[in-house]
PDB file of C-alpha atoms and ligand atoms in Angstrom:
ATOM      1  CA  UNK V 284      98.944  81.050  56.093  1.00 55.00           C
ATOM      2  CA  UNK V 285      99.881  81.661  60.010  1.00 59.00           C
ATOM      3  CA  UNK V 286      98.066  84.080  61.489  1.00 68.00           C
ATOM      4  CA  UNK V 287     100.716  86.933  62.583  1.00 76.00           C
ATOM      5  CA  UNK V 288      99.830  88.718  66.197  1.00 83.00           C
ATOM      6  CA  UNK V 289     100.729  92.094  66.035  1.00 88.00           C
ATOM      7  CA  UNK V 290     102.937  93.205  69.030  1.00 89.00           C
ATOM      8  CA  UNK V 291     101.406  96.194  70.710  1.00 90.00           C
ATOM      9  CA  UNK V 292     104.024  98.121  73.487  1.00 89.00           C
ATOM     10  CA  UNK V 293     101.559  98.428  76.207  1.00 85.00           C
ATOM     11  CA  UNK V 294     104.364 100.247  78.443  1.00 81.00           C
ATOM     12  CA  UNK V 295     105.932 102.721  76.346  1.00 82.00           C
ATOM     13  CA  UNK V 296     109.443 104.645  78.050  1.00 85.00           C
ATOM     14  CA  UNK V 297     107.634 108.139  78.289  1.00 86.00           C
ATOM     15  CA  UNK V 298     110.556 109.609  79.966  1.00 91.00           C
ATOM     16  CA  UNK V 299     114.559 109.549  80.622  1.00 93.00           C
ATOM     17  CA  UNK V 300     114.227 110.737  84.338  1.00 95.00           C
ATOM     18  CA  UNK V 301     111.391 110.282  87.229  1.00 96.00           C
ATOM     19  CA  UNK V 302     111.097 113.050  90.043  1.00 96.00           C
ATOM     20  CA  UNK V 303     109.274 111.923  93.470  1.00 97.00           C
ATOM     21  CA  UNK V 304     106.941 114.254  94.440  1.00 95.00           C
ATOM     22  CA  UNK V 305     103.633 115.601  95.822  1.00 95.00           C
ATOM     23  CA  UNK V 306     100.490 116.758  94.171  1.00 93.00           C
ATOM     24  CA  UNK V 307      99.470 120.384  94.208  1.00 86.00           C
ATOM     25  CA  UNK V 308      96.643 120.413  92.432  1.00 89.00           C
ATOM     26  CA  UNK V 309      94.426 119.912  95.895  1.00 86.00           C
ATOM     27  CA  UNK V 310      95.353 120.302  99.533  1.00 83.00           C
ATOM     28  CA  UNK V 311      95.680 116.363  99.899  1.00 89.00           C
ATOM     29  CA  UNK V 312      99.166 116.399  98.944  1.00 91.00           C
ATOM     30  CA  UNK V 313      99.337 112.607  97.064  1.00 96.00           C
ATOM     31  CA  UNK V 314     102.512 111.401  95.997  1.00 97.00           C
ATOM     32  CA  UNK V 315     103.262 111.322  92.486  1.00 97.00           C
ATOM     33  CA  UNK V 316     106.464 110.402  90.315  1.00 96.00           C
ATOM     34  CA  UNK V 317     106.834 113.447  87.834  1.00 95.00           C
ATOM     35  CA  UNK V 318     108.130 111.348  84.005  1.00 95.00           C
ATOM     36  CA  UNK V 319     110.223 113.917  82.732  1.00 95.00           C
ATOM     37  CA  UNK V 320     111.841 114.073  78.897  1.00 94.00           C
ATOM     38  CA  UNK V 321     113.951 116.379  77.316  1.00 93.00           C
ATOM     39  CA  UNK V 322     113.849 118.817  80.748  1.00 90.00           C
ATOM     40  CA  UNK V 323     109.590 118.587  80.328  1.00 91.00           C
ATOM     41  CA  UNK V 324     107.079 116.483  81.791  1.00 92.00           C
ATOM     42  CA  UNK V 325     105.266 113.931  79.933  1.00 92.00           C
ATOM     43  CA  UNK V 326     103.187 112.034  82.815  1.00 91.00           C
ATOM     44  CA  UNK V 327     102.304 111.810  85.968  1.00 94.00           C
ATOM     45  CA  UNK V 328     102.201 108.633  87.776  1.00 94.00           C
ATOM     46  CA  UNK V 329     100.872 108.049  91.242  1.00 96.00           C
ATOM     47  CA  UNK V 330     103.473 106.482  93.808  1.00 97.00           C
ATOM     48  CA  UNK V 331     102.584 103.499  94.999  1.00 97.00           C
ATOM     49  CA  UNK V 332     104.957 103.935  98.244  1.00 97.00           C
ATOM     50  CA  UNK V 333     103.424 106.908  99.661  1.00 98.00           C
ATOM     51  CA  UNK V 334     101.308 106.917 102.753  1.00 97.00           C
ATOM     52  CA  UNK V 335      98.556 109.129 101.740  1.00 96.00           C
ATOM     53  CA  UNK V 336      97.462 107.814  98.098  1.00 97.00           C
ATOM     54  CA  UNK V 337      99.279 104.949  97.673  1.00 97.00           C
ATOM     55  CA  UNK V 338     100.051 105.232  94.108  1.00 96.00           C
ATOM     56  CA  UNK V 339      96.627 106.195  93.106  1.00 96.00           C
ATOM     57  CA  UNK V 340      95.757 109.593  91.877  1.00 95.00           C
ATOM     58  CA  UNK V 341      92.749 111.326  90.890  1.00 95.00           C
ATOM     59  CA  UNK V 342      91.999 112.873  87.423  1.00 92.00           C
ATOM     60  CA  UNK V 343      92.856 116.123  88.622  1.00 93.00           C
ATOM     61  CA  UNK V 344      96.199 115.271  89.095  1.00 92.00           C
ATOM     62  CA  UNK V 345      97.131 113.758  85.468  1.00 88.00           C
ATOM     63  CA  UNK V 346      96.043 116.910  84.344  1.00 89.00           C
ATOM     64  CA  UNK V 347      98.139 118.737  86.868  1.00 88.00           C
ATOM     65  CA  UNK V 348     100.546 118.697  83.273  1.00 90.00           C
ATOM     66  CA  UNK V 349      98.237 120.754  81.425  1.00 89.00           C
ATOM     67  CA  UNK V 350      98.461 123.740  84.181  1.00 83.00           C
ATOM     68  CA  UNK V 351     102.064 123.445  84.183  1.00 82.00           C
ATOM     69  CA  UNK V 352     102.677 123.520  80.066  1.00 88.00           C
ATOM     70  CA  UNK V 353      99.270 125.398  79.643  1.00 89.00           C
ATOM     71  CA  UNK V 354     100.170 128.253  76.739  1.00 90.00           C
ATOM     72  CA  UNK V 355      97.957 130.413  78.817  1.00 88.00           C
ATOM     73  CA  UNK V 356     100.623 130.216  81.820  1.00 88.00           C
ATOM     74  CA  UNK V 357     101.465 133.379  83.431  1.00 88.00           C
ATOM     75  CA  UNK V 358     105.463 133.626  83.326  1.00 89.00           C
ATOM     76  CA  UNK V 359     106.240 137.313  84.364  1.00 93.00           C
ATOM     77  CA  UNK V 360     104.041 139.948  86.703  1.00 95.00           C
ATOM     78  CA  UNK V 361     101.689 141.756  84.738  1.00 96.00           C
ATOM     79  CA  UNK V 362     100.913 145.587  85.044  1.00 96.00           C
ATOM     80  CA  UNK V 363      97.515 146.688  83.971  1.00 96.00           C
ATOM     81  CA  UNK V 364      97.840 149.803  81.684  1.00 96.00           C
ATOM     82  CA  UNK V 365      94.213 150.280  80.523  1.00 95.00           C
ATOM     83  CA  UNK V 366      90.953 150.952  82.740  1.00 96.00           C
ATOM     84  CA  UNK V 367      90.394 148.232  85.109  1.00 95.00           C
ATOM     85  CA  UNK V 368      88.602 145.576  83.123  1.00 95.00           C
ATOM     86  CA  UNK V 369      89.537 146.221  80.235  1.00 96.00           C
ATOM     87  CA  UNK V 370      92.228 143.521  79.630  1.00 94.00           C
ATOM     88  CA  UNK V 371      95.081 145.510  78.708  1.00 97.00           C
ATOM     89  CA  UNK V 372      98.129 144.145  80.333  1.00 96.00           C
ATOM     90  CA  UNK V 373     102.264 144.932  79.839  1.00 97.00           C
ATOM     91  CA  UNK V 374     104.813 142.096  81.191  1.00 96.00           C
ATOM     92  CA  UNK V 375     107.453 144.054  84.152  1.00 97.00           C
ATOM     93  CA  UNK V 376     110.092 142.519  85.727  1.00 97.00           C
ATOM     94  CA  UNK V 377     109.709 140.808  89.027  1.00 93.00           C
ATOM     95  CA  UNK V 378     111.959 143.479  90.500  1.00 96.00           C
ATOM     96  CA  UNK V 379     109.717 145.932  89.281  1.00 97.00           C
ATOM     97  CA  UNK V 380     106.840 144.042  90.417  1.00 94.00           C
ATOM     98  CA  UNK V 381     107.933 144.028  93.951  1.00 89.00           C
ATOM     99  CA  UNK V 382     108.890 147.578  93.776  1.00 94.00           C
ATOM    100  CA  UNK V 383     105.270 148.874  93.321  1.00 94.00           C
ATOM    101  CA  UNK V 384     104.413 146.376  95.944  1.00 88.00           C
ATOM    102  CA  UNK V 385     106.101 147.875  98.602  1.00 88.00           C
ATOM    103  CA  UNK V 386     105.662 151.403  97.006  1.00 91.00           C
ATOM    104  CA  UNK V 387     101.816 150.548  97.637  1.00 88.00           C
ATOM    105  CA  UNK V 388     102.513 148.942 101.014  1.00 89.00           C
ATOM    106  CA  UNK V 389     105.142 150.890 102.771  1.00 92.00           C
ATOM    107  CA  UNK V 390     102.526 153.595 104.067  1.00 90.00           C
ATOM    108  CA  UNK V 391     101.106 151.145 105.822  1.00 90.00           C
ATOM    109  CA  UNK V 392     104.075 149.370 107.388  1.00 88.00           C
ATOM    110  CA  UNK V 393     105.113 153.199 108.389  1.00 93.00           C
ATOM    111  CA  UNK V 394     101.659 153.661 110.361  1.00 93.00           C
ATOM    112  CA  UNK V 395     100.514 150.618 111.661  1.00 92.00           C
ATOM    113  CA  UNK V 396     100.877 147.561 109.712  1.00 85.00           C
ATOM    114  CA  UNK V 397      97.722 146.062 111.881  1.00 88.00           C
ATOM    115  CA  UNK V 398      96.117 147.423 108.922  1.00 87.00           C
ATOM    116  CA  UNK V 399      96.681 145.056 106.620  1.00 84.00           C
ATOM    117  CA  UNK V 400      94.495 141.830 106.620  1.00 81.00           C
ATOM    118  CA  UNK V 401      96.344 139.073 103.688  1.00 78.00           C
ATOM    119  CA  UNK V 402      93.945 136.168 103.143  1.00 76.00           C
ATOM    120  CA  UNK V 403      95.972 133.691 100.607  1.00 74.00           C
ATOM    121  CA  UNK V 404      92.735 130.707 100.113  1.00 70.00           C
ATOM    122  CA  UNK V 405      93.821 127.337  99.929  1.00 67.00           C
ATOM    123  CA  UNK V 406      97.398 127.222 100.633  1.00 62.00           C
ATOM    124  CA  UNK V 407      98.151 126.400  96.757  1.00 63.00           C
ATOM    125  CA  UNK V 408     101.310 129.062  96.768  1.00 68.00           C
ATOM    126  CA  UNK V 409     102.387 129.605 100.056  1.00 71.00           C
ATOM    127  CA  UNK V 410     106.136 129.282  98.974  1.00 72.00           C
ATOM    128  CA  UNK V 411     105.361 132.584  96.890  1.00 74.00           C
ATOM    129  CA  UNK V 412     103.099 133.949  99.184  1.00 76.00           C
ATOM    130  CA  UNK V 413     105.461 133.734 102.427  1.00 75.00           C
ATOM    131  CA  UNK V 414     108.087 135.474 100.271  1.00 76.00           C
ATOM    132  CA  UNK V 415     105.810 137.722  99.714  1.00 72.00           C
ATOM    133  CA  UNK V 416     104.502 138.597 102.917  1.00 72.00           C
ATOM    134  CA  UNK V 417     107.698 138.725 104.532  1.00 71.00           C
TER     135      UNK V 417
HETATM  136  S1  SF4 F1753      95.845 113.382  93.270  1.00 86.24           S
HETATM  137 FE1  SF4 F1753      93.833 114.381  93.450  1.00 86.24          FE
HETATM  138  S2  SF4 F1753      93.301 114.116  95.623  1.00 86.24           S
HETATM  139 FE2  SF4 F1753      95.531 113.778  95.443  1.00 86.24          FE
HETATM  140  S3  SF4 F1753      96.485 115.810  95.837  1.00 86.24           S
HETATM  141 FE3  SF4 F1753      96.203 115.582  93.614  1.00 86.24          FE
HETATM  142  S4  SF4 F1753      94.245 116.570  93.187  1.00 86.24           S
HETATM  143 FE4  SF4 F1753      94.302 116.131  95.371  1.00 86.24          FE
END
Protein backbone atom coordinates (compact mmCIF):
# COMPACT_ATOMS: atom_id res chain seq x y z
CA UNK A 1 0.00 0.00 0.00
CA UNK A 2 1.58 3.61 -1.01
CA UNK A 3 2.23 5.61 1.62
CA UNK A 4 -0.13 8.86 1.14
CA UNK A 5 1.66 12.39 2.31
CA UNK A 6 -0.77 14.48 3.72
CA UNK A 7 -0.75 18.05 2.19
CA UNK A 8 -0.45 20.61 4.92
CA UNK A 9 -1.24 24.60 3.61
CA UNK A 10 1.69 26.14 5.24
CA UNK A 11 0.51 29.71 3.82
CA UNK A 12 -3.01 29.99 4.48
CA UNK A 13 -4.98 33.42 2.66
CA UNK A 14 -5.69 35.09 6.16
CA UNK A 15 -7.09 38.07 4.52
CA UNK A 16 -8.91 39.71 1.29
CA UNK A 17 -7.05 43.13 1.65
CA UNK A 18 -3.39 44.25 3.07
CA UNK A 19 -2.97 47.91 4.51
CA UNK A 20 0.81 49.34 4.65
CA UNK A 21 1.48 50.75 7.71
CA UNK A 22 3.48 51.61 10.86
CA UNK A 23 3.61 50.11 14.27
CA UNK A 24 2.25 51.93 17.28
CA UNK A 25 2.73 49.77 19.78
CA UNK A 26 6.41 51.47 20.59
CA UNK A 27 7.95 54.75 19.50
CA UNK A 28 10.11 52.85 16.77
CA UNK A 29 7.53 53.16 14.27
CA UNK A 30 8.30 49.58 12.13
CA UNK A 31 6.49 49.00 9.12
CA UNK A 32 3.92 46.49 9.08
CA UNK A 33 1.25 45.24 6.42
CA UNK A 34 -2.15 45.21 8.42
CA UNK A 35 -4.14 41.45 6.78
CA UNK A 36 -7.50 42.57 6.96
CA UNK A 37 -10.89 40.21 6.45
CA UNK A 38 -14.31 40.94 6.51
CA UNK A 39 -13.43 44.94 7.50
CA UNK A 40 -11.16 43.25 10.72
CA UNK A 41 -7.69 42.42 11.12
CA UNK A 42 -6.45 39.00 11.26
CA UNK A 43 -2.45 39.50 11.22
CA UNK A 44 0.14 41.52 11.23
CA UNK A 45 3.04 41.04 9.05
CA UNK A 46 6.26 42.96 9.13
CA UNK A 47 7.24 44.77 5.73
CA UNK A 48 10.09 43.70 4.38
CA UNK A 49 10.54 47.12 2.27
CA UNK A 50 10.69 49.47 5.04
CA UNK A 51 13.81 51.22 6.15
CA UNK A 52 13.54 50.92 9.80
CA UNK A 53 12.59 47.06 10.46
CA UNK A 54 12.85 45.61 7.37
CA UNK A 55 10.03 43.28 7.55
CA UNK A 56 10.83 42.08 10.95
CA UNK A 57 8.72 42.84 13.92
CA UNK A 58 8.87 42.21 17.47
CA UNK A 59 6.30 40.24 19.58
CA UNK A 60 4.81 43.28 20.71
CA UNK A 61 3.67 44.12 17.53
CA UNK A 62 1.70 40.75 16.50
CA UNK A 63 -0.09 41.40 19.46
CA UNK A 64 -0.68 44.99 18.54
CA UNK A 65 -4.27 42.92 17.26
CA UNK A 66 -5.22 42.03 20.62
CA UNK A 67 -5.24 45.92 21.81
CA UNK A 68 -7.12 46.80 18.85
CA UNK A 69 -10.07 43.88 19.12
CA UNK A 70 -9.42 43.65 22.97
CA UNK A 71 -13.28 43.34 24.52
CA UNK A 72 -11.90 45.52 27.20
CA UNK A 73 -11.43 48.48 24.52
CA UNK A 74 -12.61 51.78 25.53
CA UNK A 75 -15.07 53.01 22.62
CA UNK A 76 -16.85 56.15 24.11
CA UNK A 77 -15.57 58.82 27.02
CA UNK A 78 -16.44 57.67 30.28
CA UNK A 79 -17.88 59.89 33.18
CA UNK A 80 -17.22 58.72 36.65
CA UNK A 81 -20.51 58.86 38.70
CA UNK A 82 -19.44 57.19 41.99
CA UNK A 83 -16.57 58.32 44.54
CA UNK A 84 -13.31 58.40 42.90
CA UNK A 85 -12.10 54.83 42.99
CA UNK A 86 -14.78 53.27 43.15
CA UNK A 87 -15.22 52.04 39.52
CA UNK A 88 -18.49 53.31 38.70
CA UNK A 89 -18.46 54.65 35.24
CA UNK A 90 -21.53 55.93 32.61
CA UNK A 91 -20.60 56.07 28.68
CA UNK A 92 -21.31 60.23 27.34
CA UNK A 93 -20.99 61.32 24.10
CA UNK A 94 -17.79 62.74 22.79
CA UNK A 95 -19.59 66.06 22.44
CA UNK A 96 -20.40 65.89 25.88
CA UNK A 97 -17.04 64.83 26.75
CA UNK A 98 -15.45 67.83 25.30
CA UNK A 99 -18.02 70.03 26.77
CA UNK A 100 -16.95 69.37 30.43
CA UNK A 101 -13.48 69.68 29.12
CA UNK A 102 -13.59 73.07 28.28
CA UNK A 103 -16.24 73.76 31.06
CA UNK A 104 -13.21 72.62 33.39
CA UNK A 105 -10.63 74.48 31.30
CA UNK A 106 -12.07 77.71 30.17
CA UNK A 107 -11.24 79.50 33.63
CA UNK A 108 -8.03 79.01 32.92
CA UNK A 109 -7.77 80.05 29.28
CA UNK A 110 -9.80 83.32 30.66
CA UNK A 111 -6.87 84.09 33.27
CA UNK A 112 -3.77 82.99 32.07
CA UNK A 113 -3.54 79.84 30.24
CA UNK A 114 0.41 79.72 31.39
CA UNK A 115 -1.26 77.78 33.96
CA UNK A 116 -1.74 74.82 32.47
CA UNK A 117 1.24 72.32 32.17
CA UNK A 118 -0.15 69.03 29.55
CA UNK A 119 2.43 66.24 29.71
CA UNK A 120 1.04 63.47 27.06
CA UNK A 121 4.18 60.43 27.81
CA UNK A 122 5.26 58.66 24.93
CA UNK A 123 3.74 60.17 21.98
CA UNK A 124 1.34 56.96 21.56
CA UNK A 125 -1.87 59.42 20.75
CA UNK A 126 -0.73 62.56 19.70
CA UNK A 127 -3.35 62.64 16.79
CA UNK A 128 -5.99 62.73 19.76
CA UNK A 129 -4.02 64.61 21.96
CA UNK A 130 -3.21 67.65 19.46
CA UNK A 131 -6.98 67.77 18.86
CA UNK A 132 -7.26 67.98 22.09
CA UNK A 133 -4.99 70.55 23.10
CA UNK A 134 -5.86 72.78 20.44
S1 LIG B 1 7.50 46.12 15.94
FE1 LIG B 1 8.21 46.24 18.07
S2 LIG B 1 10.01 47.60 17.95
FE2 LIG B 1 8.81 47.91 16.05
S3 LIG B 1 7.42 49.66 16.50
FE3 LIG B 1 6.32 47.75 16.95
S4 LIG B 1 6.63 47.43 19.14
FE4 LIG B 1 8.19 48.86 18.46
Amino acid sequence: MAHQQEQIDLSPKVSDEVKFSTCYMCACRCGIKVHVRDGQVRYIEGNPNHPVNGGVLCGKSSAGIMQHLSPARLSKPLKRTGPRGSGEFEEISWEEALQTATCWLSNIRDSDPRKLAFFTGRDQSQSLTGFWAT
